[in-house]
């Protein structure tokens, strides 16, 4: 009777963090906006680190509506990419250590996104999480919520539809 | 194109092009008419969303469309003093061609005392084939 011991925590963490880093590193626009990603198990929270460049209306001041839309869209795209990558990595089909542009699964493409601006985006950090309503072979529907000080008071939410990469494109 | 001396266009350009995020994107006001605005965003490597295809991120296109739509609202003859986006839907028809600037045109086609309705379209050099279209509802403050 053989019993396989669970992997050491460092090994698990290193593999998952390397996979996430490979997914989000090298996307210039993510760096341009200053978006970071926090991982708890497979749950991702995207963080929009505040900088003055993100302001659309200096008199309020308020985050630019386009920044908010971009933040929500990025959250959805990375969540979809991450869910796919997670299963590939955890099943051992892909090796997190050798992930690169050639081996990474292709990113989904946005078909449409509807952004609901609930309140003014304040000049401070913002957070967002995506919930995949449905992810089929070809299409995915994702809901995203963004908040600042209070998780219960989102300042924006969105629903988007995405085209999933076909296996031949991967 | 309007006369480059057009005072309203000059004012809009001064105002829009000074907004921090618009400055970061390098947005340029090309034209402003009654309830209409045209803007462009020059190609910038930093705005790439997919390093494999070198296609610009949809979010940058959203920022361009949102700014252009808001400007069309402010340019409406009813003269609102300020506006904010209530809702914006963007449809992406095709990836923008890498290396080309993106141009947006927005029309505020209806305005009530409290709400403005806007349609916008974005294209690259192939102006007959939209890259994205948008419809939005904006607040109106008089």
Short mmCIF file of C-alpha atoms in Angstrom, two decimals:
data_model
loop_
_atom_site.label_atom_id
_atom_site.label_comp_id
_atom_site.label_asym_id
_atom_site.label_seq_id
_atom_site.Cartn_x
_atom_site.Cartn_y
_atom_site.Cartn_z
CA UNK A 1 0.00 0.00 0.00
CA UNK A 2 1.69 3.18 -1.15
CA UNK A 3 0.71 6.56 0.14
CA UNK A 4 1.91 9.65 -1.75
CA UNK A 5 2.64 12.49 0.58
CA UNK A 6 1.31 15.92 -0.43
CA UNK A 7 3.89 18.10 -2.18
CA UNK A 8 5.85 20.51 0.02
CA UNK A 9 4.14 23.90 0.23
CA UNK A 10 7.10 25.72 -1.36
CA UNK A 11 6.96 23.48 -4.42
CA UNK A 12 3.25 24.11 -4.90
CA UNK A 13 3.57 27.86 -4.37
CA UNK A 14 6.55 28.21 -6.63
CA UNK A 15 4.83 26.33 -9.45
CA UNK A 16 1.63 28.36 -9.22
CA UNK A 17 3.37 31.71 -8.82
CA UNK A 18 5.64 30.95 -11.78
CA UNK A 19 2.60 30.08 -13.91
CA UNK A 20 0.81 33.32 -12.98
CA UNK A 21 3.94 35.38 -13.61
CA UNK A 22 4.38 33.78 -17.04
CA UNK A 23 0.76 34.59 -17.88
CA UNK A 24 0.79 38.28 -16.94
CA UNK A 25 4.43 39.25 -17.53
CA UNK A 26 5.15 40.75 -20.88
CA UNK A 27 1.71 42.34 -21.39
CA UNK A 28 2.82 45.96 -21.89
CA UNK A 29 -0.63 47.46 -21.22
CA UNK A 30 -0.82 45.74 -17.80
CA UNK A 31 2.44 47.49 -16.88
CA UNK A 32 1.23 50.77 -18.43
CA UNK A 33 -1.81 50.84 -16.12
CA UNK A 34 0.08 49.43 -13.12
CA UNK A 35 -2.08 46.35 -12.58
CA UNK A 36 -0.82 43.68 -10.16
CA UNK A 37 -2.25 40.25 -9.39
CA UNK A 38 -2.78 38.62 -6.01
CA UNK A 39 -3.35 34.88 -5.82
CA UNK A 40 -5.00 32.92 -3.02
CA UNK A 41 -5.10 29.32 -4.18
CA UNK A 42 -6.71 29.59 -7.60
CA UNK A 43 -8.57 32.84 -6.72
CA UNK A 44 -7.20 35.95 -8.38
CA UNK A 45 -7.67 39.54 -7.28
CA UNK A 46 -6.38 42.22 -9.61
CA UNK A 47 -5.06 45.40 -8.03
CA UNK A 48 -4.97 48.74 -9.82
CA UNK A 49 -2.19 50.62 -8.07
CA UNK A 50 -3.11 54.29 -8.02
CA UNK A 51 -1.02 56.82 -9.89
CA UNK A 52 -1.91 60.32 -11.10
CA UNK A 53 -1.80 59.14 -14.72
CA UNK A 54 -5.08 57.27 -14.20
CA UNK A 55 -7.14 60.39 -13.54
CA UNK A 56 -9.73 61.42 -16.11
CA UNK A 57 -11.36 64.31 -14.29
CA UNK A 58 -8.85 66.35 -12.25
CA UNK A 59 -11.47 68.62 -10.63
CA UNK A 60 -13.28 65.80 -8.74
CA UNK A 61 -10.70 64.04 -9.01
CA UNK A 62 -11.87 60.74 -10.48
CA UNK A 63 -10.37 57.74 -12.24
CA UNK A 64 -10.81 57.85 -16.01
CA UNK A 65 -13.82 55.79 -17.11
CA UNK A 66 -11.64 54.17 -19.73
CA UNK A 67 -9.17 53.09 -17.06
CA UNK A 68 -12.01 51.48 -15.12
CA UNK A 69 -13.24 49.69 -18.26
CA UNK A 70 -9.70 48.54 -19.07
CA UNK A 71 -9.17 47.32 -15.50
CA UNK A 72 -12.37 45.26 -15.60
CA UNK A 73 -11.62 43.85 -19.05
CA UNK A 74 -8.08 42.88 -18.03
CA UNK A 75 -9.44 41.17 -14.92
CA UNK A 76 -11.80 39.06 -17.05
CA UNK A 77 -9.17 38.15 -19.65
CA UNK A 78 -6.57 37.14 -17.08
CA UNK A 79 -9.14 35.16 -15.06
CA UNK A 80 -10.09 33.16 -18.19
CA UNK A 81 -6.45 32.65 -19.14
CA UNK A 82 -5.60 31.70 -15.56
CA UNK A 83 -8.39 29.12 -15.16
CA UNK A 84 -7.22 27.39 -18.32
CA UNK A 85 -3.56 27.58 -17.34
CA UNK A 86 -4.28 26.35 -13.82
CA UNK A 87 -5.73 23.05 -15.06
CA UNK A 88 -2.86 22.61 -17.52
CA UNK A 89 -0.25 23.21 -14.80
CA UNK A 90 -1.89 21.24 -12.01
CA UNK A 91 -2.45 18.24 -14.27
CA UNK A 92 1.18 18.32 -15.32
CA UNK A 93 0.35 18.83 -19.02
CA UNK A 94 2.38 22.06 -18.95
CA UNK A 95 5.51 22.77 -16.94
CA UNK A 96 5.35 26.11 -15.11
CA UNK A 97 9.14 26.46 -15.17
CA UNK A 98 9.40 26.41 -18.95
CA UNK A 99 6.34 28.55 -19.73
CA UNK A 100 6.99 31.25 -22.29
CA UNK A 101 5.42 32.94 -25.29
CA UNK A 102 5.83 29.72 -27.32
CA UNK A 103 4.24 27.37 -24.76
CA UNK A 104 1.64 29.62 -23.09
CA UNK A 105 -1.96 28.99 -24.17
CA UNK A 106 -3.30 31.80 -26.38
CA UNK A 107 -5.33 34.51 -24.60
CA UNK A 108 -9.10 34.80 -25.14
CA UNK A 109 -10.36 37.73 -27.23
CA UNK A 110 -12.99 40.23 -26.09
CA UNK A 111 -16.21 40.13 -28.11
CA UNK A 112 -18.06 42.75 -26.08
CA UNK A 113 -18.05 44.30 -22.63
CA UNK A 114 -20.69 46.41 -20.91
CA UNK A 115 -19.44 48.55 -18.06
CA UNK A 116 -21.80 49.85 -15.41
CA UNK A 117 -20.35 52.88 -13.60
CA UNK A 118 -21.88 52.80 -10.13
CA UNK A 119 -19.95 55.58 -8.41
CA UNK A 120 -16.92 57.76 -8.91
CA UNK A 121 -13.58 55.96 -8.97
CA UNK A 122 -11.57 57.64 -6.21
CA UNK A 123 -7.87 58.50 -6.48
CA UNK A 124 -6.69 55.39 -4.62
CA UNK A 125 -6.06 51.68 -5.25
CA UNK A 126 -8.85 49.60 -6.74
CA UNK A 127 -9.47 45.85 -6.68
CA UNK A 128 -11.42 43.55 -8.96
CA UNK A 129 -12.50 39.96 -9.21
CA UNK A 130 -14.04 38.13 -12.12
CA UNK A 131 -16.68 35.44 -11.99
CA UNK A 132 -16.96 33.14 -14.99
CA UNK A 133 -20.69 32.69 -15.61
CA UNK A 134 -20.07 30.14 -18.31
CA UNK A 135 -17.05 29.02 -20.22
CA UNK A 136 -17.77 26.85 -23.22
CA UNK A 137 -15.53 25.46 -25.91
CA UNK A 138 -15.88 28.60 -28.03
CA UNK A 139 -17.45 31.38 -25.92
CA UNK A 140 -17.27 32.57 -22.33
CA UNK A 141 -19.45 34.93 -20.33
CA UNK A 142 -17.79 36.74 -17.43
CA UNK A 143 -19.03 39.13 -14.75
CA UNK A 144 -16.52 41.46 -13.08
CA UNK A 145 -16.82 43.64 -10.01
CA UNK A 146 -14.42 46.38 -8.89
CA UNK A 147 -14.27 48.10 -5.53
CA UNK A 148 -12.02 50.40 -3.54
CA UNK A 149 -12.45 50.94 0.21
CA UNK A 150 -15.45 48.71 0.76
CA UNK A 151 -16.01 45.35 -0.92
CA UNK A 152 -19.76 45.75 -0.42
CA UNK A 153 -19.83 49.04 -2.35
CA UNK A 154 -18.44 48.32 -5.85
CA UNK A 155 -17.68 51.41 -7.95
CA UNK A 156 -18.05 49.56 -11.23
CA UNK A 157 -19.19 46.24 -12.58
CA UNK A 158 -19.20 44.72 -16.03
CA UNK A 159 -20.35 41.76 -18.08
CA UNK A 160 -18.34 40.63 -21.05
CA UNK A 161 -18.32 37.94 -23.69
CA UNK A 162 -15.07 36.42 -24.86
CA UNK A 163 -13.93 34.24 -27.71
CA UNK A 164 -11.89 31.33 -26.41
CA UNK A 165 -8.80 30.32 -28.36
CA UNK A 166 -9.38 27.26 -30.53
CA UNK A 167 -7.02 24.31 -29.89
CA UNK A 168 -5.49 24.79 -33.35
CA UNK A 169 -4.49 28.33 -32.41
CA UNK A 170 -2.80 27.21 -29.21
CA UNK B 1 -12.24 68.99 -41.01
CA UNK B 2 -13.09 72.32 -39.47
CA UNK B 3 -10.98 75.44 -39.62
CA UNK B 4 -8.04 74.90 -37.22
CA UNK B 5 -8.91 78.27 -35.62
CA UNK B 6 -12.35 77.01 -34.57
CA UNK B 7 -12.52 78.26 -30.93
CA UNK B 8 -14.63 75.40 -29.65
CA UNK B 9 -12.22 72.83 -31.04
CA UNK B 10 -9.28 74.73 -29.58
CA UNK B 11 -10.97 74.83 -26.17
CA UNK B 12 -11.89 71.15 -26.28
CA UNK B 13 -8.37 70.26 -27.32
CA UNK B 14 -6.83 72.29 -24.51
CA UNK B 15 -9.18 70.73 -21.97
CA UNK B 16 -9.11 67.10 -23.13
CA UNK B 17 -5.46 66.88 -24.01
CA UNK B 18 -4.55 68.13 -20.50
CA UNK B 19 -6.46 65.38 -18.65
CA UNK B 20 -3.84 63.14 -17.01
CA UNK B 21 -4.90 59.82 -18.50
CA UNK B 22 -5.57 61.33 -21.94
CA UNK B 23 -2.08 62.80 -21.81
CA UNK B 24 -0.66 59.38 -20.89
CA UNK B 25 -2.40 57.88 -23.92
CA UNK B 26 -1.41 60.79 -26.17
CA UNK B 27 -5.03 61.41 -27.22
CA UNK B 28 -5.56 64.13 -29.80
CA UNK B 29 -8.77 66.03 -30.51
CA UNK B 30 -9.24 66.08 -34.30
CA UNK B 31 -12.66 67.69 -34.57
CA UNK B 32 -15.54 69.00 -32.46
CA UNK B 33 -18.98 69.89 -33.83
CA UNK B 34 -22.47 70.11 -32.32
CA UNK B 35 -22.85 66.84 -30.38
CA UNK B 36 -19.93 65.32 -32.25
CA UNK B 37 -16.27 64.66 -31.52
CA UNK B 38 -13.42 62.96 -33.38
CA UNK B 39 -10.22 61.88 -31.64
CA UNK B 40 -7.18 59.82 -32.35
CA UNK B 41 -4.72 57.78 -30.34
CA UNK B 42 -1.26 57.34 -31.89
CA UNK B 43 0.37 53.91 -31.94
CA UNK B 44 2.27 53.18 -28.72
CA UNK B 45 4.09 49.91 -27.91
CA UNK B 46 3.16 50.33 -24.24
CA UNK B 47 -0.54 49.81 -25.07
CA UNK B 48 -0.10 46.31 -26.50
CA UNK B 49 -2.42 43.78 -24.85
CA UNK B 50 -1.19 40.58 -26.47
CA UNK B 51 2.57 40.30 -26.96
CA UNK B 52 2.14 37.34 -29.35
CA UNK B 53 -0.02 39.22 -31.84
CA UNK B 54 1.18 42.76 -30.88
CA UNK B 55 -2.46 43.88 -30.95
CA UNK B 56 -3.40 46.93 -28.85
CA UNK B 57 -5.33 46.19 -25.64
CA UNK B 58 -9.10 46.66 -25.80
CA UNK B 59 -8.85 48.82 -22.69
CA UNK B 60 -6.91 51.51 -24.53
CA UNK B 61 -9.63 51.54 -27.20
CA UNK B 62 -12.22 51.82 -24.40
CA UNK B 63 -10.44 54.87 -22.99
CA UNK B 64 -10.39 56.52 -26.41
CA UNK B 65 -14.10 55.78 -27.02
CA UNK B 66 -15.10 56.90 -23.51
CA UNK B 67 -13.23 60.19 -23.81
CA UNK B 68 -14.54 60.83 -27.32
CA UNK B 69 -18.13 60.04 -26.21
CA UNK B 70 -17.90 62.34 -23.20
CA UNK B 71 -16.58 65.13 -25.42
CA UNK B 72 -19.50 64.66 -27.84
CA UNK B 73 -21.86 65.12 -24.86
CA UNK B 74 -20.13 68.33 -23.74
CA UNK B 75 -20.21 69.55 -27.36
CA UNK B 76 -24.01 69.15 -27.54
CA UNK B 77 -25.74 72.49 -28.29
CA UNK B 78 -27.76 72.21 -25.07
CA UNK B 79 -24.47 72.99 -23.36
CA UNK B 80 -24.08 70.65 -20.38
CA UNK B 81 -21.29 71.80 -18.06
CA UNK B 82 -20.13 68.36 -17.08
CA UNK B 83 -20.82 64.70 -17.71
CA UNK B 84 -19.89 61.26 -16.40
CA UNK B 85 -20.25 57.81 -17.91
CA UNK B 86 -23.23 55.84 -16.60
CA UNK B 87 -22.91 52.87 -18.91
CA UNK B 88 -20.70 52.00 -21.83
CA UNK B 89 -20.94 48.95 -24.06
CA UNK B 90 -18.10 48.18 -26.43
CA UNK B 91 -18.23 45.64 -29.26
CA UNK B 92 -14.93 44.55 -30.75
CA UNK B 93 -15.29 43.75 -34.44
CA UNK B 94 -11.69 42.94 -35.23
CA UNK B 95 -8.16 43.37 -33.85
CA UNK B 96 -6.61 46.75 -34.70
CA UNK B 97 -3.64 46.52 -37.05
CA UNK B 98 -0.34 46.84 -35.11
CA UNK B 99 1.55 50.07 -35.77
CA UNK B 100 -1.47 52.14 -36.82
CA UNK B 101 -3.13 54.93 -34.86
CA UNK B 102 -6.79 54.51 -33.86
CA UNK B 103 -9.42 57.11 -34.63
CA UNK B 104 -12.78 57.42 -32.89
CA UNK B 105 -15.89 59.38 -33.83
CA UNK B 106 -18.70 59.87 -31.32
CA UNK B 107 -22.17 61.31 -31.79
CA UNK B 108 -24.45 62.39 -28.98
CA UNK B 109 -27.71 61.55 -30.81
CA UNK B 110 -30.16 62.32 -28.04
CA UNK B 111 -30.14 64.35 -24.85
CA UNK B 112 -32.76 64.71 -22.14
CA UNK B 113 -32.49 67.05 -19.13
CA UNK B 114 -30.59 64.33 -17.27
CA UNK B 115 -29.21 61.76 -19.70
CA UNK B 116 -27.22 61.84 -22.93
CA UNK B 117 -27.14 58.92 -25.39
CA UNK B 118 -24.02 58.38 -27.46
CA UNK B 119 -22.82 56.13 -30.27
CA UNK B 120 -19.17 55.84 -31.22
CA UNK B 121 -17.06 53.98 -33.74
CA UNK B 122 -13.30 53.35 -33.79
CA UNK B 123 -11.19 52.48 -36.83
CA UNK B 124 -7.55 52.21 -37.85
CA UNK B 125 -6.17 53.01 -41.35
CA UNK B 126 -8.83 50.73 -42.86
CA UNK B 127 -11.59 53.21 -42.06
CA UNK B 128 -14.33 51.19 -43.83
CA UNK B 129 -13.94 48.33 -41.35
CA UNK B 130 -14.62 49.38 -37.75
CA UNK B 131 -12.30 48.01 -35.07
CA UNK B 132 -14.92 48.62 -32.38
CA UNK B 133 -18.25 50.33 -31.81
CA UNK B 134 -19.66 51.68 -28.57
CA UNK B 135 -22.99 52.82 -27.18
CA UNK B 136 -23.23 54.68 -23.94
CA UNK B 137 -25.42 56.60 -21.54
CA UNK B 138 -23.93 59.65 -19.83
CA UNK B 139 -25.06 61.90 -17.01
CA UNK B 140 -25.92 65.51 -17.88
CA UNK B 141 -25.21 68.37 -15.52
CA UNK B 142 -26.28 71.82 -16.66
#
